[in-house]
């Protein structure tokens, strides 16, 4: 892709502080994470009425309870009892007809309504006003997204053309998945950026990534990039002369045959979506993974990687192909972690005022630009509407 | 006495107790913990039998494999992990194993 077509993104050095500064991260919590659709799960995790998952969003100190109601609809609530705030659900997932608070046994329905509360006559409130606080939730391509603020656009509107792409990705048809999770001492953007540039492939993945680079494209740069609002996409280049090893060839060959038979090998098998702020997904049918990078604090994150599959394992070959695909993707992801942490240690020293992105790191530049716009807008909001500081005496009163 | 492995897979018998492993987490861990010579010997014995093993196993219902078939299945699933060391990583394995331990498998269709 020509460097000129990216001119609109600019070429200036990027300030380094947003990649390590706790004060900047405090702004991002609200400016970015409370003002965006966040990918949080998949419909296959909620197969039945009463199926639920609990999800923590540490950047916002939020615990969510996501439930499929009796009516089949999936809803998200704050995992917080409306009596006095106790977290309602401790398990990570399960299935229940009602949710009963461990403290004083208020109980809620799968639609969030307060159903019953012991000795409720002595309260000074109506049951109807005690439903679990609802959180905006929407679904695209089988993926569940939540919005912890007030969305100014519906999810599909926000995703624009990428909504249709998501519908065509293998995850849209998934009924199960493999998952692995890592923690990393690195800022979420630094971590995320690693996975949206190919500049490092030949150095960090010389063997595991060999099929992704070739003589005519030594860095394995993508064929195409695209942008829509704060979201972006790229199309992966494929080495015309891969030299797979025997077991590797047999394993991926099986996975590809299953994908063809299942109809999950769609038109986007080489496309990749990077949805703002922290979600990636790859359309590859043999290794169809998604990757969410959750900030924990300014310098610590958690990555959740999933390989989505259609149908249960119905034979030995399919079970084998999935195990291989997971193990092989995990190997490649494992190789990135150390070098990202090394980058973070360098940035934490404060030695750099700026970092640099080349033309082929345009997706990284685009993420920074989208974050920066939101942080600046949020700062302006704060400056315009800053409340009068509350004195200590008033606060204690 | 039940047969250890299905007919035609006797070459894998000496490896059965160490490499027929239940669960993706345990399989990944064994790959990293194994003595290099043991791992290489298992790979050399198992890799040429992968196609034949899966063809044989595909004739059975996946969730009701007879004990000998289950053992063979578990060995092939361990082979999936081991092959990545033997075919792809080579001498990068020791450094790689330290990096891999941070990637915690939480769920797989085969059972984490
Ligand atoms: S806090 Fe939940 S019932 Fe009292
Ligand atoms: Fe990488």
mmCIF file of N, CA and C and ligand atoms in Angstrom, chain A residues 194-195 197 200-201 204-205 332 335-336, ligand 2:
data_model
loop_
_atom_site.group_PDB
_atom_site.id
_atom_site.type_symbol
_atom_site.label_atom_id
_atom_site.label_comp_id
_atom_site.label_asym_id
_atom_site.label_seq_id
_atom_site.Cartn_x
_atom_site.Cartn_y
_atom_site.Cartn_z
ATOM 1 N N UNK A 194 1.444 -4.091 19.109
ATOM 2 C CA UNK A 194 2.293 -5.180 18.657
ATOM 3 C C UNK A 194 1.575 -6.063 17.644
ATOM 4 N N UNK A 195 0.269 -6.206 17.853
ATOM 5 C CA UNK A 195 -0.483 -7.138 17.015
ATOM 6 C C UNK A 195 -1.091 -6.477 15.798
ATOM 7 N N UNK A 197 0.955 -4.510 13.700
ATOM 8 C CA UNK A 197 2.023 -4.178 12.759
ATOM 9 C C UNK A 197 2.786 -5.453 12.443
ATOM 10 N N UNK A 200 7.628 -6.381 12.967
ATOM 11 C CA UNK A 200 8.436 -7.209 13.866
ATOM 12 C C UNK A 200 8.447 -8.702 13.489
ATOM 13 N N UNK A 201 7.625 -9.099 12.543
ATOM 14 C CA UNK A 201 7.426 -10.535 12.313
ATOM 15 C C UNK A 201 8.723 -11.309 12.114
ATOM 16 N N UNK A 204 10.819 -11.419 15.585
ATOM 17 C CA UNK A 204 10.259 -12.037 16.791
ATOM 18 C C UNK A 204 9.687 -13.428 16.488
ATOM 19 N N UNK A 205 9.279 -13.636 15.248
ATOM 20 C CA UNK A 205 8.696 -14.946 14.899
ATOM 21 C C UNK A 205 9.468 -15.578 13.739
ATOM 22 N N UNK A 332 2.689 -18.505 18.792
ATOM 23 C CA UNK A 332 3.038 -17.235 18.157
ATOM 24 C C UNK A 332 2.756 -16.088 19.118
ATOM 25 N N UNK A 335 5.384 -15.543 21.809
ATOM 26 C CA UNK A 335 6.653 -14.931 21.402
ATOM 27 C C UNK A 335 6.638 -13.412 21.517
ATOM 28 N N UNK A 336 5.465 -12.827 21.528
ATOM 29 C CA UNK A 336 5.388 -11.368 21.528
ATOM 30 C C UNK A 336 5.514 -10.754 22.921
HETATM 31 FE FE1 LIG C 2 4.013 -10.811 16.912
#
